[in-house]
Amino acid sequence: MNEKTHTPQPAGCEGCPMHHTANLLRLGVDMQDWDYLVTLAGNPNTGKSTVFNALTGLRQHTGNWPGKTVTRAEGGFEYADTRFKLVDLPGTYSLLSTTLDEEIARDFILFGQPDVTIVVVDATRLERNLNLVLQVLEITDRAVLCLNLMDEAERHHLKVDERRLARDLGIPVVPTSARYGRGMDELVKAVHDVATGKVRPKARRVQTLPSDLERATLKLERRVQAAYPDLPNARWVALRLLDGDERIQEAIREGDLGDLSRGEPLEDAMPRETASEVA
Amino acid sequence: MDSTPNNVENLLTEAQSLRWDVGGNIHEQLVEAIYTDAARIADRAVQRPDTPERFDLDRTIDRLVTSRLWGFPIMALLFTLIFWLTISGANVPSGWLATLLLDKLYPVLKAGAAAISMPWWLDGLLIDGMYLATAWVISVMLPPMAIFFPLFTLLEDFGYLPRLAFNLDRVFKGAGAHGKQALTMMMGFGCNAAGVVATRIIDSPRERLIAIITNNFALCNGRWPTQILVATIFIGALVPPYLAGFVSAMSVVAIAMLGVLLTFVVSWALSRTVLRGEASTFSLELPPYRPPRVLQTIYTSLIDRTLYVLWRAIVFAMPAGAIIWLISNVQAGGVSIAEHLIDFLNPFGLLLGLNGVILVAYIVAIPANEIVIPTVLMLTVLTSGLTGFGEGAGVMFELDSTADTFAILQSGGWTLLTGVNLMLFSLIHNPCSTTIYTIYKETGSVKWTTISALLPVVMGLVVTFFTAQIWTLFTG
């Protein structure tokens, strides 16, 4: 597991949900009866749907993303008297380019601010899958890596050092074989720990940018941070702006990014019922 | 809070200027940094088995088909094989269908019409016009499509196409287009309408438009018969008989290759002018090779592709047949409308190294490229006053021997230049109306549909004009 960082938080409380209720309503997710929002990201062919089914069982239904013809599955699960809503994102290889699926996944993590993002990866194709993981970690710290298809990795005599991986990525890593239900309890516990603030991941940021780009990113990151003091991913926003991302430029002009930074009124952000239990 | 509108614009302006300072392709630098990080982390975390690498068939095939040295020769070989199978395999069933629909069914229909004493004009319009045009499209189009599409789908199913896209990605990216355009271009070799539908796999609208506009430069099935016939008559005749088949086949391949070249050139030009932008990066997963499911593949490709495309062609061929019959039979001042049109367009056609007949045939054949050659022959017979061929004015027909066709064309004043330019114009002209309609359905834009239709025809006119002028310069 990941080392826990117990730095005192200036604002908010340890166990308070992060998710952005108003934005989520716009994204078609109603958090009325749920404590925390968990979302499931991952490459295609990693067994993401199997993980989704294993977590939710029969508590799931499908619909469309609002205004899009891409289907979305959502469901829920409970752990330690806490109710988690689970939203399955489209399977994508990255969050950088222009496809509709990638845009949906990216917008959901950015504007929905899920309390935990589970990234499902194929343990036998770790390198390729880590590309998406690193991009998710640029947007949010609150992630758990689900190292799936461990049974296949064993069959190919691959050994994956999950402790090392957890240290390098700065997030909890749980080896699973969702097909056989293995590791699901540990996954749920890790999700719970991150959601409730028991574990505070400190995600790795991409480190090998060319020096010119790194300098420009740093400079712009400070400007973004100054404009939006509470934004958790100023560096990522800076990178997107440098890349000429029109969606982010628009989000800045329209004030969507400002909404995220400002957060929500406290009474809205408090979890219903279970806030006291968890905290 | 510092995010007032003014500050927001400042932030965006600063981002823009930093973007210029950094220079280079930021997107690629970023993607590369992510890949490097991912590789490092994975390398530290994963311990591979100590046993030496076992022989891996998939990887060996992959190395071969995506190698810089062998990738393109293997691709050329595979596609030559598919085209050869399509061209040679389609002749026999095409002959059967033609015999059935034209030799057997046509007289029965005529006799039936006579038995119920149908007026001559209705009988002509329905049977000589609409029925024959449809029969022609079916007998010419159905067999090659029924061979090409399943073969293509089998290749797709086997897992070759992602490798192909991998090979071509670099070239298309250099042209500012999407690597997946390689796949849609391949579909276009079967049918441009299907190729345009296939561009749905390209997510970025800019790159998708480039793929749609340039798809027409992939020589489609409807144009192969024209190319092959004209090449056999005019190019094959230039060399000794034992070389004729090979040389004419090579000239058709050369035309197809010219189409590929034009695809790159026009994509490049578009991405630097009206469709400016950066080529988007995409991860292409090379799936494991799988044994194709032969029967299922044949079934679905017949239903999804062959019949779909054929149906659209038929829908457009029927009214075209009616128009051909009408302009050949409705007279003004003792001469049919077709002849008026031909006389009017002839000077213009000659300037392009073509002639009036060919231009009229292309206008009439906008609905389906398949009917160009029959229309050309029919109109030539009509204007040169030859007798003893075909059934009468406005009846589309095809001659059994290329010698007969040659005789007709020579009497119509055709030369080698006419043949060469017809092949060029057949490659570079507006898409058929089925494709135009499909482009409109896919883009939903009148503007882009118009551009897709007019750009190639203008290019074709320019190319044939200069070919003709240079030709006459050298031959006097």
Coordinates of N, CA, C and O in Angstrom, one line a residue, chain A residues 45 93 96-99 126-128 130-131 134-135 157-161 164-165 168 204 206-210 213 216 220 223 226-228 239-240 242-244 252-253, chain B residues 1-3 7-12 14-15 18-19 22 26-27 29-31 33-42 44-49 203-204 280-281 283 285:
Chain A
N45 N -10.3 -3.8 -23.5 CA -9.7 -5.2 -23.3 C -8.9 -5.4 -22.1 O -7.8 -6.0 -22.1
Y93 N -7.6 4.7 -24.7 CA -6.1 4.5 -24.6 C -5.5 5.7 -24.0 O -4.4 5.7 -23.5
L96 N -5.9 12.4 -24.2 CA -5.3 13.5 -24.8 C -6.0 13.9 -26.1 O -6.1 15.1 -26.4
S97 N -6.3 12.9 -26.9 CA -6.7 13.3 -28.3 C -8.2 13.6 -28.4 O -8.9 13.9 -27.4
T98 N -8.7 13.6 -29.6 CA -10.0 14.2 -29.8 C -11.2 13.3 -29.9 O -12.2 13.8 -30.3
T99 N -11.0 12.0 -29.6 CA -12.2 11.2 -29.8 C -13.3 11.5 -28.8 O -13.0 12.0 -27.7
L126 N 1.4 -3.9 -19.1 CA 1.5 -2.8 -18.2 C 2.0 -1.5 -18.8 O 1.4 -0.4 -18.6
E127 N 3.0 -1.6 -19.6 CA 3.7 -0.4 -20.2 C 2.6 0.4 -21.0 O 2.5 1.6 -20.8
R128 N 1.9 -0.3 -21.9 CA 1.0 0.4 -22.7 C -0.1 1.0 -21.9 O -0.6 2.1 -22.1
L130 N 0.0 2.0 -18.8 CA 0.4 3.0 -17.9 C 0.2 4.4 -18.5 O 0.1 5.4 -17.8
N131 N 0.2 4.5 -19.9 CA 0.0 5.8 -20.5 C -1.2 6.4 -20.1 O -1.3 7.6 -19.8
L134 N -1.0 7.4 -16.2 CA -0.3 8.7 -16.0 C -1.1 9.9 -16.3 O -1.0 10.9 -15.7
Q135 N -1.9 9.7 -17.4 CA -2.8 10.9 -17.8 C -3.9 11.1 -16.8 O -4.2 12.3 -16.5
H157 N 4.1 -16.2 -16.8 CA 5.3 -16.1 -15.9 C 5.8 -14.7 -15.7 O 7.0 -14.5 -15.6
L158 N 4.9 -13.8 -15.7 CA 5.3 -12.4 -15.5 C 5.1 -12.1 -14.0 O 4.1 -12.5 -13.4
K159 N 6.1 -11.4 -13.4 CA 6.0 -11.0 -12.0 C 5.9 -9.5 -12.0 O 6.7 -8.8 -12.5
V160 N 4.7 -9.0 -11.4 CA 4.6 -7.6 -11.3 C 4.8 -7.2 -9.8 O 4.1 -7.7 -9.0
D161 N 5.7 -6.3 -9.6 CA 6.0 -5.9 -8.2 C 5.0 -4.7 -7.9 O 5.3 -3.6 -8.2
R164 N 6.3 -1.8 -5.6 CA 7.2 -0.9 -6.4 C 6.3 0.1 -7.2 O 6.5 1.3 -7.3
L165 N 5.3 -0.5 -7.9 CA 4.4 0.2 -8.7 C 3.7 1.3 -7.9 O 3.5 2.4 -8.3
D168 N 6.0 4.1 -7.1 CA 6.4 4.9 -8.3 C 5.2 5.8 -8.7 O 5.3 6.9 -9.1
R204 N 2.0 10.6 -9.0 CA 3.1 11.0 -9.8 C 2.7 11.8 -10.9 O 1.7 11.6 -11.6
V206 N 4.0 13.5 -14.7 CA 5.0 13.1 -15.7 C 6.3 13.9 -15.5 O 6.2 15.1 -15.3
Q207 N 7.4 13.2 -15.6 CA 8.6 13.8 -15.1 C 9.6 14.0 -16.3 O 10.6 14.7 -16.1
T208 N 9.4 13.5 -17.4 CA 10.4 13.5 -18.4 C 10.1 14.5 -19.6 O 10.5 14.3 -20.7
L209 N 9.4 15.6 -19.2 CA 9.2 16.6 -20.3 C 10.5 17.3 -20.7 O 11.4 17.5 -19.8
P210 N 10.6 17.6 -22.0 CA 11.8 18.4 -22.4 C 11.9 19.7 -21.6 O 10.9 20.3 -21.2
L213 N 9.8 22.8 -22.4 CA 8.3 22.6 -22.1 C 8.1 22.6 -20.6 O 7.1 23.1 -20.1
A216 N 8.1 26.2 -19.4 CA 6.9 26.9 -19.8 C 5.7 26.4 -18.9 O 4.8 27.1 -18.5
L220 N 3.4 28.7 -16.5 CA 1.9 28.8 -16.7 C 1.1 28.2 -15.6 O 0.1 28.7 -15.2
R223 N 0.6 30.7 -13.0 CA -0.4 31.7 -13.4 C -1.8 31.0 -13.2 O -2.7 31.7 -12.7
A226 N -2.6 31.0 -9.6 CA -3.0 32.3 -9.1 C -4.4 32.6 -9.5 O -5.2 33.2 -8.6
A227 N -4.8 32.2 -10.7 CA -6.2 32.6 -11.1 C -7.2 31.7 -10.4 O -8.3 32.1 -10.1
Y228 N -6.8 30.4 -10.2 CA -7.7 29.4 -9.6 C -7.0 28.8 -8.4 O -6.5 27.7 -8.5
L239 N -0.6 22.3 -18.9 CA -0.2 21.5 -20.0 C -1.2 21.4 -21.2 O -0.8 21.5 -22.3
R240 N -2.5 21.4 -20.8 CA -3.5 21.3 -21.8 C -3.5 22.6 -22.6 O -3.7 22.7 -23.8
L242 N -1.0 24.6 -23.1 CA 0.2 24.7 -23.9 C 0.0 23.8 -25.2 O 0.5 24.1 -26.2
D243 N -0.8 22.7 -25.0 CA -1.1 21.8 -26.1 C -2.2 22.4 -27.0 O -2.5 21.8 -28.0
G244 N -2.7 23.6 -26.6 CA -3.8 24.2 -27.5 C -5.1 23.5 -27.4 O -5.9 23.5 -28.3
I252 N -12.3 27.6 -19.5 CA -11.8 28.8 -18.8 C -12.6 30.0 -19.1 O -13.1 30.8 -18.2
R253 N -13.0 30.2 -20.4 CA -13.8 31.4 -20.8 C -15.2 31.3 -20.2 O -15.7 32.3 -19.8
Chain B
M1 N -10.1 35.8 -5.3 CA -10.3 35.2 -6.6 C -9.8 36.1 -7.8 O -10.1 37.3 -7.8
D2 N -9.1 35.5 -8.6 CA -8.4 36.3 -9.6 C -8.9 36.0 -11.0 O -8.2 36.3 -12.0
S3 N -10.0 35.3 -11.1 CA -10.5 34.8 -12.4 C -11.5 35.7 -13.1 O -12.5 35.2 -13.6
N7 N -8.6 38.8 -16.6 CA -7.5 37.9 -16.3 C -7.5 36.7 -17.0 O -6.5 36.1 -17.4
V8 N -8.7 36.2 -17.3 CA -8.9 34.9 -18.1 C -8.3 35.1 -19.4 O -7.5 34.3 -19.9
E9 N -8.6 36.2 -20.1 CA -8.0 36.5 -21.4 C -6.5 36.6 -21.3 O -5.8 36.1 -22.2
N10 N -6.0 37.3 -20.3 CA -4.6 37.4 -20.1 C -3.9 36.0 -20.0 O -2.9 35.7 -20.6
L11 N -4.6 35.1 -19.2 CA -4.0 33.8 -19.0 C -3.9 33.0 -20.3 O -2.9 32.4 -20.7
L12 N -5.0 33.2 -21.1 CA -5.0 32.5 -22.4 C -4.0 33.0 -23.4 O -3.3 32.3 -24.1
E14 N -1.2 34.5 -22.5 CA 0.1 34.0 -22.0 C 0.4 32.6 -22.4 O 1.5 32.3 -22.9
A15 N -0.7 31.8 -22.3 CA -0.5 30.4 -22.7 C -0.1 30.3 -24.2 O 0.8 29.6 -24.6
L18 N 3.5 31.4 -24.6 CA 4.4 30.4 -24.2 C 4.5 29.2 -25.2 O 5.5 28.6 -25.4
R19 N 3.3 29.0 -25.7 CA 3.2 27.9 -26.7 C 4.2 28.2 -27.9 O 4.9 27.3 -28.4
V22 N 7.9 27.7 -26.7 CA 8.4 26.4 -26.6 C 8.7 25.8 -28.0 O 9.7 25.2 -28.2
I26 N 4.4 20.4 -29.4 CA 4.2 20.2 -28.0 C 3.5 18.9 -27.7 O 3.8 18.2 -26.8
H27 N 2.5 18.7 -28.6 CA 1.6 17.5 -28.3 C 2.5 16.2 -28.4 O 2.4 15.4 -27.5
Q29 N 5.8 16.1 -27.9 CA 6.7 16.1 -26.8 C 6.0 15.5 -25.5 O 6.6 14.7 -24.8
L30 N 4.8 15.9 -25.4 CA 4.0 15.5 -24.2 C 3.7 14.0 -24.3 O 4.0 13.3 -23.3
V31 N 3.3 13.6 -25.4 CA 3.0 12.1 -25.6 C 4.3 11.3 -25.4 O 4.3 10.3 -24.7
A33 N 6.9 12.1 -23.5 CA 7.2 12.1 -22.1 C 6.4 11.1 -21.4 O 6.9 10.4 -20.5
I34 N 5.1 11.1 -21.7 CA 4.2 10.1 -21.0 C 4.7 8.7 -21.3 O 4.8 7.8 -20.4
Y35 N 5.0 8.4 -22.6 CA 5.5 7.1 -23.0 C 6.8 6.7 -22.3 O 6.9 5.6 -21.8
T36 N 7.7 7.7 -22.2 CA 9.0 7.4 -21.6 C 8.8 7.1 -20.1 O 9.3 6.1 -19.6
D37 N 7.9 7.9 -19.4 CA 7.6 7.6 -18.0 C 7.0 6.2 -17.8 O 7.4 5.5 -16.9
A38 N 6.0 5.9 -18.7 CA 5.3 4.7 -18.6 C 6.3 3.5 -18.8 O 6.3 2.5 -18.0
A39 N 7.2 3.7 -19.7 CA 8.1 2.6 -20.0 C 9.1 2.4 -18.8 O 9.3 1.3 -18.4
R40 N 9.5 3.5 -18.2 CA 10.4 3.4 -17.1 C 9.7 2.7 -15.9 O 10.3 1.8 -15.3
I41 N 8.5 3.1 -15.6 CA 7.8 2.6 -14.4 C 7.5 1.1 -14.7 O 7.8 0.3 -13.8
A42 N 7.1 0.8 -15.9 CA 6.7 -0.6 -16.2 C 8.0 -1.5 -16.1 O 8.0 -2.6 -15.6
R44 N 10.6 -1.1 -14.2 CA 11.0 -1.3 -12.9 C 10.1 -2.3 -12.2 O 10.5 -3.1 -11.3
A45 N 8.8 -2.3 -12.6 CA 7.8 -3.1 -11.8 C 7.7 -4.5 -12.3 O 7.3 -5.4 -11.6
V46 N 7.9 -4.7 -13.6 CA 7.6 -6.0 -14.2 C 8.9 -6.8 -14.3 O 9.9 -6.3 -14.9
Q47 N 8.8 -8.1 -13.9 CA 10.0 -8.9 -14.0 C 9.6 -10.0 -15.0 O 8.6 -10.8 -14.8
R48 N 10.3 -10.0 -16.1 CA 9.9 -11.0 -17.2 C 10.6 -12.4 -16.8 O 11.6 -12.4 -16.1
P49 N 10.0 -13.4 -17.4 CA 10.6 -14.7 -17.1 C 12.0 -14.8 -17.6 O 12.4 -14.2 -18.6
D203 N -12.1 9.9 -35.8 CA -12.9 10.7 -34.9 C -12.8 12.2 -35.1 O -13.7 12.9 -34.9
S204 N -11.6 12.6 -35.5 CA -11.5 14.1 -35.6 C -12.2 14.5 -36.9 O -11.9 14.0 -38.0
S280 N -3.8 14.1 -35.6 CA -4.0 13.7 -34.2 C -3.3 12.3 -34.0 O -3.2 11.5 -35.0
T281 N -2.8 12.1 -32.8 CA -2.1 10.9 -32.5 C -3.1 9.9 -32.1 O -4.1 10.2 -31.5
S283 N -3.5 5.7 -30.6 CA -2.9 4.4 -30.2 C -3.5 3.4 -31.1 O -4.8 3.3 -31.2
E285 N -3.9 -0.5 -31.4 CA -3.5 -1.8 -30.8 C -3.5 -2.8 -31.9 O -4.4 -3.0 -32.7

